[in-house]
Coordinates of C-alpha atoms in Angstrom, one line a residue:
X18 CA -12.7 -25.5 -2.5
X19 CA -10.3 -23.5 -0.3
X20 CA -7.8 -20.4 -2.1
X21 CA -4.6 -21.4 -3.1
X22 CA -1.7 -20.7 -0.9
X23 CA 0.1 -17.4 -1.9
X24 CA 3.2 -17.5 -3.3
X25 CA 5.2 -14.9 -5.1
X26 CA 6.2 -17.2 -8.0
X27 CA 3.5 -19.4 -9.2
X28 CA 3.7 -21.5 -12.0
X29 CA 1.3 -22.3 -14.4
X30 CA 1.5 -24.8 -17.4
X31 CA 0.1 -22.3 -20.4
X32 CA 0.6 -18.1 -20.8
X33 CA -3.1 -18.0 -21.4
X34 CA -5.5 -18.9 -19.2
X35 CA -9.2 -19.0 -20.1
X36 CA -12.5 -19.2 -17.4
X37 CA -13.2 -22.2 -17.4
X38 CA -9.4 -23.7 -17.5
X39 CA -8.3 -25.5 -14.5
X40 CA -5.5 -23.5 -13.6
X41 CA -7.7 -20.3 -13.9
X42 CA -8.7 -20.1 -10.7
X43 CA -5.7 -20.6 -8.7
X44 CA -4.4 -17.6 -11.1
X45 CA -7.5 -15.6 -10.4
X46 CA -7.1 -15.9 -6.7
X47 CA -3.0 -15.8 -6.2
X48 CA -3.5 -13.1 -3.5
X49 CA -2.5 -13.2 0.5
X50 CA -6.5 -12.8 1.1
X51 CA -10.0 -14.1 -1.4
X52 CA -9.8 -12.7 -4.3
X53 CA -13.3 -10.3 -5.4
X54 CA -15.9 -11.2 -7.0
X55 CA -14.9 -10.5 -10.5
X56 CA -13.8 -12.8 -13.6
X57 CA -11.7 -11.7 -16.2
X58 CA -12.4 -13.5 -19.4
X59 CA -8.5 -14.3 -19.9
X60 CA -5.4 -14.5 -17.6
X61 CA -2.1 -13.7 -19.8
X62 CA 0.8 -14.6 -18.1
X63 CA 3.4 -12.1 -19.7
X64 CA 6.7 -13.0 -19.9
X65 CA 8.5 -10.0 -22.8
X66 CA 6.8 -7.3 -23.8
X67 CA 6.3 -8.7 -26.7
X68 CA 3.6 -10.9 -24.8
X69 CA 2.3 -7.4 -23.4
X70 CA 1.9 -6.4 -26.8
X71 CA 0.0 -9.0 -27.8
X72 CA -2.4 -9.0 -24.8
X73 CA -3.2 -5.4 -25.6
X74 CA -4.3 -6.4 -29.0
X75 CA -6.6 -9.2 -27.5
X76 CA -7.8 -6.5 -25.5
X77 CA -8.8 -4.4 -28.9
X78 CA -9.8 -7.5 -30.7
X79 CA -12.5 -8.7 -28.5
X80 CA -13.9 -5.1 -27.7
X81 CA -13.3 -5.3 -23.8
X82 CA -11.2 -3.5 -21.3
X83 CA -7.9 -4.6 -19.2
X84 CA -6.3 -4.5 -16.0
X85 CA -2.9 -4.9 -14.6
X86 CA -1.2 -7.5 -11.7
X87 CA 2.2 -7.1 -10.1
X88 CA 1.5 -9.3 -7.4
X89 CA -2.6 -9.4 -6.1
X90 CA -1.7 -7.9 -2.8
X91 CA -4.3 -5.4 -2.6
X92 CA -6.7 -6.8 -0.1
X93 CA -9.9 -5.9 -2.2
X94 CA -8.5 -7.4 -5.7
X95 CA -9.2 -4.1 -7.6
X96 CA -6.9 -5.5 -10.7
X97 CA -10.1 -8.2 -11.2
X98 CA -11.6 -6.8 -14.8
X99 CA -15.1 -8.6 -15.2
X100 CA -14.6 -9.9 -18.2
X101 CA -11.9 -8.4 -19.6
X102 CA -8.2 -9.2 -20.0
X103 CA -5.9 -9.1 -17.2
X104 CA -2.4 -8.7 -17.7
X105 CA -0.1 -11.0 -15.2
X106 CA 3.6 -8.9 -15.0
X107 CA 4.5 -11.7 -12.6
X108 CA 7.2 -13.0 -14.5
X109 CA 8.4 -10.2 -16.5
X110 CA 11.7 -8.6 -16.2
X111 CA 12.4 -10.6 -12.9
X112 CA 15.1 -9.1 -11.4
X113 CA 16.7 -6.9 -10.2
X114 CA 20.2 -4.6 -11.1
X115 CA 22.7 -2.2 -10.1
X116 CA 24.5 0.1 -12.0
X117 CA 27.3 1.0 -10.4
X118 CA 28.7 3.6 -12.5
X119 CA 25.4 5.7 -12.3
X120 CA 24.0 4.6 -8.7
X121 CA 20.9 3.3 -9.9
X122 CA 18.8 0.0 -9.8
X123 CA 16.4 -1.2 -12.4
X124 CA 13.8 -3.9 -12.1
X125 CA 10.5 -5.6 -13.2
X126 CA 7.0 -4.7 -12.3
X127 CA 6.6 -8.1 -10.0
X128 CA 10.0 -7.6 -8.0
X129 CA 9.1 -7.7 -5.0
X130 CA 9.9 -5.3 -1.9
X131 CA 12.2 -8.4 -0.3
X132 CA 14.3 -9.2 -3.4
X133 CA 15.1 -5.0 -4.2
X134 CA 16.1 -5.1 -0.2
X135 CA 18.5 -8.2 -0.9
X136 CA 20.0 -6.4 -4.1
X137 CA 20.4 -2.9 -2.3
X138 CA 22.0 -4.8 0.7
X139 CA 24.5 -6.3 -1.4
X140 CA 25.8 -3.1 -3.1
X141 CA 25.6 -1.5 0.3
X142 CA 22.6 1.2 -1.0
X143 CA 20.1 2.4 0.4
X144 CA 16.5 2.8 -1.9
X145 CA 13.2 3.9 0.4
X146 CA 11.7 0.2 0.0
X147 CA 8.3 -0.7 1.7
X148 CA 7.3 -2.2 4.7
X149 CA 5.8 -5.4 3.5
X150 CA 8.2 -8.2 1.6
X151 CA 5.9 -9.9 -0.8
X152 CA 4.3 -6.5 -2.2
X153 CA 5.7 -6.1 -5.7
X154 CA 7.2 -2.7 -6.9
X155 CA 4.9 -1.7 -9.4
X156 CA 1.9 -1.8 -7.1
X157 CA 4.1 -0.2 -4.6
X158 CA 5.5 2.8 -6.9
X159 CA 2.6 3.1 -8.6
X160 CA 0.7 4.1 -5.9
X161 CA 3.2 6.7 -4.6
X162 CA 5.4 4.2 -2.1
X163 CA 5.1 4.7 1.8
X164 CA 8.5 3.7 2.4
X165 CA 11.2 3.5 5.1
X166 CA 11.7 7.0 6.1
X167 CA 9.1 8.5 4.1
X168 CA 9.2 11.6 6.9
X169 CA 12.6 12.6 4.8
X170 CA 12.8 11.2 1.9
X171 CA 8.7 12.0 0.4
X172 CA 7.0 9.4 -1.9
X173 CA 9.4 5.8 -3.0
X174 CA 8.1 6.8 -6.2
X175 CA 10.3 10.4 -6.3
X176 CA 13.4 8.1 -6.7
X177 CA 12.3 6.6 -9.8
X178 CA 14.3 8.4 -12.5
X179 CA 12.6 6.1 -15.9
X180 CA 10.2 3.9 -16.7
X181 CA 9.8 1.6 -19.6
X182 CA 5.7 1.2 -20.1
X183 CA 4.1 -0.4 -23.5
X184 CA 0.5 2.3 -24.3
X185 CA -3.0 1.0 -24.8
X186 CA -1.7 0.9 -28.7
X187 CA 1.2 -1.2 -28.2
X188 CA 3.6 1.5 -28.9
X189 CA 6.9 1.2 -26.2
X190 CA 8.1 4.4 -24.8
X191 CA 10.4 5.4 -21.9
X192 CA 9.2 8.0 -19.9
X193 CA 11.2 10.2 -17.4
X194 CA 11.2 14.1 -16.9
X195 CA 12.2 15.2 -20.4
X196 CA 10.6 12.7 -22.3
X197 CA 6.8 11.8 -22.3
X198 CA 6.9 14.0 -19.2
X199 CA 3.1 13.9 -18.6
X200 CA 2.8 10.1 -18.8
X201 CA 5.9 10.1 -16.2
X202 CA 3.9 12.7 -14.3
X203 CA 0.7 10.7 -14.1
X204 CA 2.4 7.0 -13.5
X205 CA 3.8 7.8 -10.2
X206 CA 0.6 7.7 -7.6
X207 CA -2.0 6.7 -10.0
X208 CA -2.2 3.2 -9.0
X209 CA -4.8 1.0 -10.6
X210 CA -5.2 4.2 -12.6
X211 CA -2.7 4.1 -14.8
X212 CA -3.4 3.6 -18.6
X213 CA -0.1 1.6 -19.3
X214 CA 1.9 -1.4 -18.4
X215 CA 4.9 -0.6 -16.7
X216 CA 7.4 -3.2 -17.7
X217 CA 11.0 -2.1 -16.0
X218 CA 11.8 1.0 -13.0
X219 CA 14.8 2.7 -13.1
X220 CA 15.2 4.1 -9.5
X221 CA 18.6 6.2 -7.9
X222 CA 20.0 4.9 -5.0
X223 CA 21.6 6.4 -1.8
X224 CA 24.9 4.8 0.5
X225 CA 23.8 3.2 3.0
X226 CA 23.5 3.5 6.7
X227 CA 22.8 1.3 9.9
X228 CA 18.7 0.8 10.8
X229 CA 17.9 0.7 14.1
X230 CA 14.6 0.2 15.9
X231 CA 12.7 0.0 19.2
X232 CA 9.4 -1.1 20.5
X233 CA 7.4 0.2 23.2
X234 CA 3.9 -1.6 23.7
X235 CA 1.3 -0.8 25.7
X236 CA -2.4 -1.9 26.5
X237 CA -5.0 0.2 25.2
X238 CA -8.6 0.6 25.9
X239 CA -11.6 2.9 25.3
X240 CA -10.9 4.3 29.1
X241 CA -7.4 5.4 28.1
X242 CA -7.5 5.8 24.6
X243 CA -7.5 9.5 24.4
X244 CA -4.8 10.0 26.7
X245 CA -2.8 7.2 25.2
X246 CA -2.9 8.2 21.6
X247 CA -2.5 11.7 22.4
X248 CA 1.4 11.1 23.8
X249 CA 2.1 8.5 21.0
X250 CA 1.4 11.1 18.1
X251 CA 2.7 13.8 19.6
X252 CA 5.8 12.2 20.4
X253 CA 5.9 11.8 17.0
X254 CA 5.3 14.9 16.0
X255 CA 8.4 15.8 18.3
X256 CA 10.4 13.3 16.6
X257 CA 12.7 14.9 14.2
X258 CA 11.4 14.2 10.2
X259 CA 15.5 12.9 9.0
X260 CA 16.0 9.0 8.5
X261 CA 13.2 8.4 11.2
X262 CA 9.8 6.1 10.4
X263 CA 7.5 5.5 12.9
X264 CA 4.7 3.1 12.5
X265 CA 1.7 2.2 15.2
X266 CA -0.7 -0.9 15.4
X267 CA -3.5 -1.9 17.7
X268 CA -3.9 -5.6 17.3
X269 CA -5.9 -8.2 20.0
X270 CA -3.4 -9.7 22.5
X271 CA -3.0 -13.5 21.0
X272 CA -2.9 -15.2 24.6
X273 CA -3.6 -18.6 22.5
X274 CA -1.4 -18.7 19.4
X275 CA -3.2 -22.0 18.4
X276 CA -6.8 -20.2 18.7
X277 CA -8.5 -20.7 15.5
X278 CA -12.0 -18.4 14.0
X279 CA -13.0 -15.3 13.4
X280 CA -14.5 -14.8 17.2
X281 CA -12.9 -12.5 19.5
X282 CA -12.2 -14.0 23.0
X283 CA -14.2 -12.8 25.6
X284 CA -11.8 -10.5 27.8
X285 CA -9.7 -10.1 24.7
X286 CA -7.2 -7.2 25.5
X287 CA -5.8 -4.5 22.8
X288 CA -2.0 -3.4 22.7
X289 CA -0.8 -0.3 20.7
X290 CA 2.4 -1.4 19.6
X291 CA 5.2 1.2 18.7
X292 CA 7.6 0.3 15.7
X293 CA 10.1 2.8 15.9
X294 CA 13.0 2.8 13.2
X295 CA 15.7 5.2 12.4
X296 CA 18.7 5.0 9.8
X297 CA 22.0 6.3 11.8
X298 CA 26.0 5.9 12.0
X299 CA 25.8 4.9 15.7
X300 CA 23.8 3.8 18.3
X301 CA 24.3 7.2 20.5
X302 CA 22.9 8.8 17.4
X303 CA 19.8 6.8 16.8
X304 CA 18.9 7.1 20.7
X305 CA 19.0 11.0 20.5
X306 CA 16.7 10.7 16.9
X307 CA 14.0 9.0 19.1
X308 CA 14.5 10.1 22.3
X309 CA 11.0 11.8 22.1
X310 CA 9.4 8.3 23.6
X311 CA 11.6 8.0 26.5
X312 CA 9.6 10.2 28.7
X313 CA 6.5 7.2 29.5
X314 CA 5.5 8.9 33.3
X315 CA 2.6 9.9 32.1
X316 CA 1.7 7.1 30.1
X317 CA 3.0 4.2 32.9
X318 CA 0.6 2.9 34.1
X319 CA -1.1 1.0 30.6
X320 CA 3.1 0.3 29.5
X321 CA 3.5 -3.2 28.5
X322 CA 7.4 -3.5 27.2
X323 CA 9.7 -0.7 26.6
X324 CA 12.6 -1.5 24.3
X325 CA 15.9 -0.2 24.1
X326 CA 17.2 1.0 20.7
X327 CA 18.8 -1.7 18.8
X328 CA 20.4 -2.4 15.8
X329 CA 19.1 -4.1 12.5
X330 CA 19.0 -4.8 9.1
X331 CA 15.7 -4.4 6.3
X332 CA 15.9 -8.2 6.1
X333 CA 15.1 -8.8 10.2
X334 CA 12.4 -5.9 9.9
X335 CA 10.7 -7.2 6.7
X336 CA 10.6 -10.5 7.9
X337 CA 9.0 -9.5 11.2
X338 CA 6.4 -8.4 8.2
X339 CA 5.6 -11.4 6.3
X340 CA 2.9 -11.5 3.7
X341 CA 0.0 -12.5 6.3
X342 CA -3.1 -13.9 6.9
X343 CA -3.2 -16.5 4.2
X344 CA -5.7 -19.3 2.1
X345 CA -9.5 -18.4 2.7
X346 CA -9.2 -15.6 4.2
X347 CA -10.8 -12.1 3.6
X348 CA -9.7 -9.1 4.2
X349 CA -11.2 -5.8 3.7
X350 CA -9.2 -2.5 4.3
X351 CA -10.6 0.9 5.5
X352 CA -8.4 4.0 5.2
X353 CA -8.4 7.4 5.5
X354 CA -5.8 10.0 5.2
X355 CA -5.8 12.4 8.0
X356 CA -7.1 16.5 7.3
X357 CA -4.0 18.1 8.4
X358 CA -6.2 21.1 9.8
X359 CA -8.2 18.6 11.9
X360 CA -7.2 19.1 15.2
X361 CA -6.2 15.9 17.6
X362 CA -8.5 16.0 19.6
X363 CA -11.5 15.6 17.4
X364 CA -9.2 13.4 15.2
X365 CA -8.9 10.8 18.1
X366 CA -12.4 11.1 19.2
X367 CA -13.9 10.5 15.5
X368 CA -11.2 7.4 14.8
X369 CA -11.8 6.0 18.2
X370 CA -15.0 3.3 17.2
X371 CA -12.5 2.3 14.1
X372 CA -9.7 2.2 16.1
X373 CA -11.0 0.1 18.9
X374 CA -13.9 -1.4 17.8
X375 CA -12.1 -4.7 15.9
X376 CA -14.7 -7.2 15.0
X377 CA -12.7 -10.1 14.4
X378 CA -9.8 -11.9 16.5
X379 CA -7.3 -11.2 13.2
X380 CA -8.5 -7.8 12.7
X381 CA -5.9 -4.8 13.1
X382 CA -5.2 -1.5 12.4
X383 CA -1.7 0.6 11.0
X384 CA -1.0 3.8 11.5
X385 CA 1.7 5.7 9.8
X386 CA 3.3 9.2 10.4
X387 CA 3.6 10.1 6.8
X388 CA 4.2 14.2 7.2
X389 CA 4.2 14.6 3.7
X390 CA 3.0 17.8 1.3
X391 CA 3.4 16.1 -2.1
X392 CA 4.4 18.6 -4.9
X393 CA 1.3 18.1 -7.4
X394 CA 3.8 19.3 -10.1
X395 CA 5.7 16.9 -9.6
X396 CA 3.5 13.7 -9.3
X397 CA -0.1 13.4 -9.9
X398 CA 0.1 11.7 -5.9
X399 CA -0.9 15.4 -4.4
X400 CA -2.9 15.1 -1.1
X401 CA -1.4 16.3 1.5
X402 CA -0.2 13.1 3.9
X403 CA -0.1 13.7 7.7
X404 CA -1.1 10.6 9.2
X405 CA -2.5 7.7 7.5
X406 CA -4.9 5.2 9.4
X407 CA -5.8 1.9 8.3
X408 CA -8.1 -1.0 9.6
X409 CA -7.8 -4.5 7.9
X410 CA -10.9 -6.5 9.0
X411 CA -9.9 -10.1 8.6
X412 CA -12.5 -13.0 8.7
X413 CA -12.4 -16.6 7.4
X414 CA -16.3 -17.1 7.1
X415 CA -17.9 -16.1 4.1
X416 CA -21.3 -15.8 5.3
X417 CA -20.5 -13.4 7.6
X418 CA -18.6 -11.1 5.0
X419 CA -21.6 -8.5 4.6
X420 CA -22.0 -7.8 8.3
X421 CA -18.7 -6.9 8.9
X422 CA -18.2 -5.0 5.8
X423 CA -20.8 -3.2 7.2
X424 CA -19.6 -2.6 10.2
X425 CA -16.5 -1.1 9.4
X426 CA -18.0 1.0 6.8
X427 CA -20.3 2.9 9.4
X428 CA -17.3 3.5 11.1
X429 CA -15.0 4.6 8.2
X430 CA -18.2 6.8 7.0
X431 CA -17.8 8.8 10.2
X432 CA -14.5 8.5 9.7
X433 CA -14.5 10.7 6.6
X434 CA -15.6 13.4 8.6
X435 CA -11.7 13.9 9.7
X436 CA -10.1 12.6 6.1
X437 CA -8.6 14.9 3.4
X438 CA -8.8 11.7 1.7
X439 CA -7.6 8.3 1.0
X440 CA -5.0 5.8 -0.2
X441 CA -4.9 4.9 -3.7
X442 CA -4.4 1.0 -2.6
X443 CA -7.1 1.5 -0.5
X444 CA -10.0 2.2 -3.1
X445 CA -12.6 -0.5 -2.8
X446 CA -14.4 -1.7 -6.1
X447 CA -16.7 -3.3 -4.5
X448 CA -18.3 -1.2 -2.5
X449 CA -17.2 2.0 -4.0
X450 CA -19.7 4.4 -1.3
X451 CA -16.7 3.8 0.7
X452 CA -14.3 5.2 -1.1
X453 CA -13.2 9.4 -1.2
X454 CA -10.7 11.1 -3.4
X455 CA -7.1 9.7 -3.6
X456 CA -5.7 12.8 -6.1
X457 CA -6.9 17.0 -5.9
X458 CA -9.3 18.1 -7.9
X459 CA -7.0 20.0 -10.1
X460 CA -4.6 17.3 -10.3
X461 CA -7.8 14.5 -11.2
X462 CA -8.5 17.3 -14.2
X463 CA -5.5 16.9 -15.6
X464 CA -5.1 13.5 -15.1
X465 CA -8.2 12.7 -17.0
X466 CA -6.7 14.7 -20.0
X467 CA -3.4 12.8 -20.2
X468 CA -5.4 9.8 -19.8
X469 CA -7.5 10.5 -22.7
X470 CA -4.2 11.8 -24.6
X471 CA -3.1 8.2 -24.3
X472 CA -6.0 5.9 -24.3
X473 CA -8.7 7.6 -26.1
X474 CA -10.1 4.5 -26.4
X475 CA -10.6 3.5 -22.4
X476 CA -9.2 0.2 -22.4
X477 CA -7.9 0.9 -19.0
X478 CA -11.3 1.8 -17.3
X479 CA -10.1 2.0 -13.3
X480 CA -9.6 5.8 -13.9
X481 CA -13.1 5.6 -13.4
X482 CA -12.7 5.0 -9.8
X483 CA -10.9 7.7 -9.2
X484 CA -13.8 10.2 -10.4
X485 CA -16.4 8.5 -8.8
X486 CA -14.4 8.6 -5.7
X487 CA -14.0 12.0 -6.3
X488 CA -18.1 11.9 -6.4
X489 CA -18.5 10.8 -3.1
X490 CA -16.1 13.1 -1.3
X491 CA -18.5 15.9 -3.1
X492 CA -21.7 14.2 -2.2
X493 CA -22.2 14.4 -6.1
X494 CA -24.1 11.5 -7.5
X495 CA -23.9 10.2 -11.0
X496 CA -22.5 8.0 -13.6
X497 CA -19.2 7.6 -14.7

């Protein structure tokens, strides 16, 4: 039987769903790709954290362990607990408000990106959101948040001022940087990590400005790969860092937009596409902030479409980003987080096979210019973030789900070479030799101690990733 379609508000007849149920599975599997290969023993479909409450004491009752779910987006389902108790935050605290006296907004875990946009739109405020609509915010902020204009700003997650988040003994507590400082400190860039459920954000807010963007598209090949990449990212790197965000894909040229399968076509071509965005008063101003691209003469001769700055709004951009490739599909994500020290040219020439080498028609890679030093003080998100590359391998044939697995990891393995690390999102539980450390040593350490401060009793067990992660990146082999 085929996934269920993916919508952000399911419904479901009971609160509790059991294996076996027949609404279990459609639960299990809410997610824009297959869901893994895990079954929790109960769904709870929280709506008060009352209901969180109780779920936690399930949790303690029957001796197992729990996750959490904002919204399923993460490609390889890492919230799937084999038999445990996962925790649906779907409908709890749905929506989203403004305070206008003190500039902030507040919010429930399974907001999503597109309904905080809407809200911030209609108070005229800006909030660095992220680039996909249908991701929810606590999976977002969680993980750190690479949001608009990240270059300025730093992590979403450094605008959240509170959070409201029920322990692993049912006890409620607000946390922000006076009070339980150390749980505030290890919620924002933990991820799947964390040892709580987050219930409500409090977040402060900005005025708003005018987005504008630009493409520039080009054809790109293993002949001029080098030369190509080279001028994109250094015309980045020329860019200036305020109110710009400047985001990169490499996708297969659709010529058929009714083609079906995983195959690609033979003589498929690839285009680097250039989403350039800035937030500015005028339009003179946002052509000076990305002026850097202007100069193509050396580039020409592989340009496809060069845009002229225009202006926008978050809805038009988000919408050009819709939740993807849908029911039955799979995909599996590859990341690494560029070694700032790495120089470009060895960084281009060790991310080339991943970069080019797309196995499937649907298969695509992102790259973001993130120029970020996260303070580890701060936030237990504390890798250094230069450039982030990603390669979604998408497939709809389960048989061949091994092979090309495969293939990508060979080229991610390589790819490591280059990486001070990798996105928290990113981590794969299910075939964890691919992962490498999200967090610093130093900041893991103390992460494990809050952890054990607060859940002495591991019902959240996805820290665990984290360490063996940590492992791998150390070539240190062991159980966790």
């Amino acid at each position: 039987m085929a996934p269920p379609e993916y919508i952000t508000n399911p419904e479901y007849s009971s609160k509790i769903l059991v294996r076996g149920d027949p609404e279990y599975e459609r639960c299990r599997e809410m997610n824009p790709s297959a869901a893994g290969p895990r079954y929790p023993r109960e769904i709870h479909l929280v709506e008060s954290v009352a209901d969180v409450k109780n779920a936690l004491n399930r949790v303690t009752e029957l001796g197992t362990t729990v996750s959490i779910r904002s919204s399923g987006h993460a490609a390889q389902s890492p919230y799937l607990v084999q038999d445990g108790i996962l925790i649906d935050t779907n409908k709890l605290n749905r929506h989203v408000d403004y305070d206008e006296e003190m500039a902030q907004i507040s919010f429930g875990p399974s907001c999503r990106i597109g309904e905080v946009s809407q809200k911030l739109s209609e108070v005229g405020r800006f909030f660095p959101i992220g680039h996909a609509p249908t991701v929810a915010m606590a999976g977002y902020l969680l993980a750190g948040g690479q949001g608009f204009f990240m270059r300025r700003y730093g992590a979403a997650v450094s605008f959240v001022t509170r959070m409201e988040i029920v322990l692993p003994n049912g006890d409620v507590v607000l946390a922000d940087r006076n009070n339980h400082s150390d749980l505030f400190w290890a919620a924002r860039g933990s991820g799947l990590g964390f040892f709580g459920v987050v219930t409500r954000f409090w977040a402060r807010t900005m005025p708003a400005s005018t987005p504008w963007q630009r493409i520039v598209q080009f054809e790109i090949n293993s002949d001029n790969y080098e030369k190509l990449m080279t001028w994109a990212i250094e015309r980045g790197r020329e860019t200036p860092k305020q109110d710009t965000d400047l985001n990169m894909t490499i996708t297969y040229a659709q010529a058929d937009p009714t083609a079906t399968g995983d195959e690609v076509p033979p003589g498929a071509k690839l285009h680097l596409t250039l989403l350039l965005l800035c937030y500015a008063e005028t339009e003179e101003e946002a052509k000076g902030m990305l002026s850097a691209y202007d100069q193509v003469d050396e580039v020409r001769d592989f340009l496809l479409d060069k845009q002229s700055v225009q202006k926008g709004t978050f809805e038009e951009i988000l919408a050009a980003a819709e939740a993807g490739p849908g029911p039955g599909t799979r995909v599996h994500n590859n990341s690494i987080l560029s070694d700032p020290g790495c120089s470009l040219p060895r960084l281009l020439e060790t991310m080339k096979p991943a970069l080019l080498e797309l196995p499937t028609r649907q298969s695509n890679v992102y790259i973001y210019h993130c120029d970020q030093r996260p303070d580890e003080n701060e936030m237990v998100m504390s890798l250094p973030q230069d450039l982030y590359f990603m390669t979604a391998t998408i497939w709809t044939d389960p048989e061949r789900e091994s092979d090309l697995r495969q293939h990508m990891r060979d080229r991610y393995t390589r790819a490591l070479s280059v990486a001070i690390g990798m996105f928290v999102v990113d981590l794969d539980p299910n075939w964890e030799d691919v992962n490498t450390r999200v967090i610093t040593d130093t900041a893991l350490q103390r992460f494990l101690q809050v952890r054990e401060k607060y859940d002495p009793q591991g019902l959240f067990p996805n820290y665990k990733a984290f360490v063996r992660a940590d492992q791998n990146a150390r070539g240190v082999t062991g159980a966790v």
